[in-house]
Tab-separated table of C-alpha atoms in Angstrom:
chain	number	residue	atom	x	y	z
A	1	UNK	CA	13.396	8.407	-30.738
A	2	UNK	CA	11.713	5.404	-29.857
A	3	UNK	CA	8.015	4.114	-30.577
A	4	UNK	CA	6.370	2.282	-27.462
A	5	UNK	CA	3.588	1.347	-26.535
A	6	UNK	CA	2.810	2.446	-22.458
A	7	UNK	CA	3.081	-0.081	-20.191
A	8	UNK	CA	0.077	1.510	-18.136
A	9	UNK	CA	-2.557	2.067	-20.531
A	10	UNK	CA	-1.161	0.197	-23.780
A	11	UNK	CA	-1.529	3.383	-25.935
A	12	UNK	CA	1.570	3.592	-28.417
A	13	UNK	CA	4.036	6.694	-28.023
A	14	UNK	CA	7.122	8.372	-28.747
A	15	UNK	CA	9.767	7.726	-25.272
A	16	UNK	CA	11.521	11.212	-25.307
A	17	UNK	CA	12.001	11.020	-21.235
A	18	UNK	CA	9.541	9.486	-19.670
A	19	UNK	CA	8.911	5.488	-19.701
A	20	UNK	CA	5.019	6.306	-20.283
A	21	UNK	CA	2.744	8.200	-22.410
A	22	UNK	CA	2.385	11.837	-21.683
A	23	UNK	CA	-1.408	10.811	-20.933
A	24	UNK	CA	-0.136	8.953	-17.871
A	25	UNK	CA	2.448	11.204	-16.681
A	26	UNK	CA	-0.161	13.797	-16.407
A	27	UNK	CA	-2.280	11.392	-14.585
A	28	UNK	CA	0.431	10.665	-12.228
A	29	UNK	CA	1.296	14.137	-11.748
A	30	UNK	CA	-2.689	15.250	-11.095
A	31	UNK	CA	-2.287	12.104	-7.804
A	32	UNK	CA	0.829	13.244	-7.023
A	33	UNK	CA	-0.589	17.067	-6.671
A	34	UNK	CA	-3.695	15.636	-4.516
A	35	UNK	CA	-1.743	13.457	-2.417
A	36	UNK	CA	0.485	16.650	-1.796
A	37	UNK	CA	-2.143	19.204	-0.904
A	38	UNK	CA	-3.803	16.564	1.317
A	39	UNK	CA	-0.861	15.796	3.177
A	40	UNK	CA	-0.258	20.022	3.384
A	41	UNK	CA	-3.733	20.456	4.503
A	42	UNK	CA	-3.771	17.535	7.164
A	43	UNK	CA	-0.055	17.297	8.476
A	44	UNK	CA	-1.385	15.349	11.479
A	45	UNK	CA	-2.377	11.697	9.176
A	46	UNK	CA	0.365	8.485	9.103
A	47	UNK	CA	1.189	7.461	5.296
A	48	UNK	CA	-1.200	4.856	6.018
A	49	UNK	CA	-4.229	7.363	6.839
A	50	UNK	CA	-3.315	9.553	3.310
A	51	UNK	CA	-2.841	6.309	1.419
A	52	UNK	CA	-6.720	5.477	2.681
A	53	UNK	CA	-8.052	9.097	2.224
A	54	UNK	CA	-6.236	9.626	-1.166
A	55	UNK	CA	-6.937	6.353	-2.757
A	56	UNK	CA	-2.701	5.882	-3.635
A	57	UNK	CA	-0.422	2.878	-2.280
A	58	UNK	CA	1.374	3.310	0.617
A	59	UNK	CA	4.583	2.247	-1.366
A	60	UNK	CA	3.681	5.298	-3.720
A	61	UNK	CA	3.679	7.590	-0.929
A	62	UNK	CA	7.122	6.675	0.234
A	63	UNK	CA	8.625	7.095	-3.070
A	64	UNK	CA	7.330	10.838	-3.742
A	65	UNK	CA	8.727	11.551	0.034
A	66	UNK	CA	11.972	9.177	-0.869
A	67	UNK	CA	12.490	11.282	-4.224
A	68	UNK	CA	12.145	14.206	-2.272
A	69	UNK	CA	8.871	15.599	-4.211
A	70	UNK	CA	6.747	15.275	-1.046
A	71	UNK	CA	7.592	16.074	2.604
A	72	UNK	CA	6.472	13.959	5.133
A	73	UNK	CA	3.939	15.517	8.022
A	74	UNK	CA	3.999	14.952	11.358
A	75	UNK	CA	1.571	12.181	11.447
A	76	UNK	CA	4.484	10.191	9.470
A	77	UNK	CA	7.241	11.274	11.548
A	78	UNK	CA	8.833	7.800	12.593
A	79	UNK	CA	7.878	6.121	9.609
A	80	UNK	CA	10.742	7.417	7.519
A	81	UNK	CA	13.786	6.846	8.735
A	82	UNK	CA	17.540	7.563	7.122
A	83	UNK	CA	18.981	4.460	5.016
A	84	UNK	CA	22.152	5.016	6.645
A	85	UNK	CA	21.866	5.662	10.329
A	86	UNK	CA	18.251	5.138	10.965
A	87	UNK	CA	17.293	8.760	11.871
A	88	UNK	CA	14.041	9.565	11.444
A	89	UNK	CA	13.471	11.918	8.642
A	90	UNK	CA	10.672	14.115	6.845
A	91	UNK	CA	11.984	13.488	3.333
A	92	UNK	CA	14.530	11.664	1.241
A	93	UNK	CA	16.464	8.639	1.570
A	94	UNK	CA	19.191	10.367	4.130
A	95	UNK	CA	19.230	12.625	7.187
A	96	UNK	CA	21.014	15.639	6.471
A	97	UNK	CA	24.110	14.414	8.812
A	98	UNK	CA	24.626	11.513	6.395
A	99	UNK	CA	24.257	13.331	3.448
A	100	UNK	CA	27.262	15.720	4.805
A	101	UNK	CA	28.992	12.911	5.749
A	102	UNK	CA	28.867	11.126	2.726
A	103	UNK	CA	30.148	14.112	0.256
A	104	UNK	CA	33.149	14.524	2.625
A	105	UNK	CA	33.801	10.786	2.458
A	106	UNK	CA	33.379	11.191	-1.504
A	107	UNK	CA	35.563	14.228	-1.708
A	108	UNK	CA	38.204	12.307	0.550
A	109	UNK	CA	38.200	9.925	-1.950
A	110	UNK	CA	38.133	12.138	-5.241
A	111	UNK	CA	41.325	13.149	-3.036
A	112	UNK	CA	43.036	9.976	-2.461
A	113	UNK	CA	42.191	9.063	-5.864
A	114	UNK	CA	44.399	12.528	-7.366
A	115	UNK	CA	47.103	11.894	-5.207
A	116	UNK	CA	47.578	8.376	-6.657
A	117	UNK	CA	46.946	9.056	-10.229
A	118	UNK	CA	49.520	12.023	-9.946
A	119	UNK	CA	52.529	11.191	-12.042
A	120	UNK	CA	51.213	8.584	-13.654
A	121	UNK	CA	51.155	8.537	-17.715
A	122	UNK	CA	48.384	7.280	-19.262
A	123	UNK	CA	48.985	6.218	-22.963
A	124	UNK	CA	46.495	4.404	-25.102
A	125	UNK	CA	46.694	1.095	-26.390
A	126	UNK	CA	45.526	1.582	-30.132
């Protein structure tokens, strides 16, 4: 374990997980929570509009919906929009076509990737 000091608020801790003090995670988790329950209880807003009413950056926003903590409302619909094709999206990085399509491209080339190795001896060079 490793003795810090946070980067947010300066006060020195012990980084088990997080990269700040459990002081700060809570306080991120308490804007997180009211930036969720506004966005539940007024689906209608942009990210702009919550990022005004909730007192949080509009870059915040975007990463709770990007991590896929927060889903976006209606309000936002056309502000997210999938990394790979463009769709618009409620939450994530991905529309849910892409995402499919990627873990077949990934298994095709876990497959490919079998096929070749197959037969091949691998010895180690000690």
């Amino acid at each position: 374990m490793e003795t810090k000091n946070c980067p947010r608020c300066g006060r020195v801790f012990v980084q088990i997980r997080e990269p700040i003090c459990d002081r700060c995670v809570k306080a991120e988790e308490e804007i997180f929570e009211k930036v969720r329950e506004y966005v539940k209880e007024n689906p209608n807003l942009t990210i702009k509009e919550v990022s005004e009413q909730c007192d949080v950056s509009t870059k915040k926003i975007l990463q709770y919906i990007r991590d896929g903590r927060l889903e976006a409302g209606q309000g936002m619909k056309g502000e997210i929009v999938c990394s790979k094709c463009g769709k618009h999206i409620f939450i994530g990085r991905m529309c849910e076509t892409c995402i499919l399509e990627t873990g077949f491209q990934i298994n095709d080339m876990r497959e490919a990737s079998k096929i070749k190795n197959k037969g091949q001896v691998f010895t180690s060079r000690r």
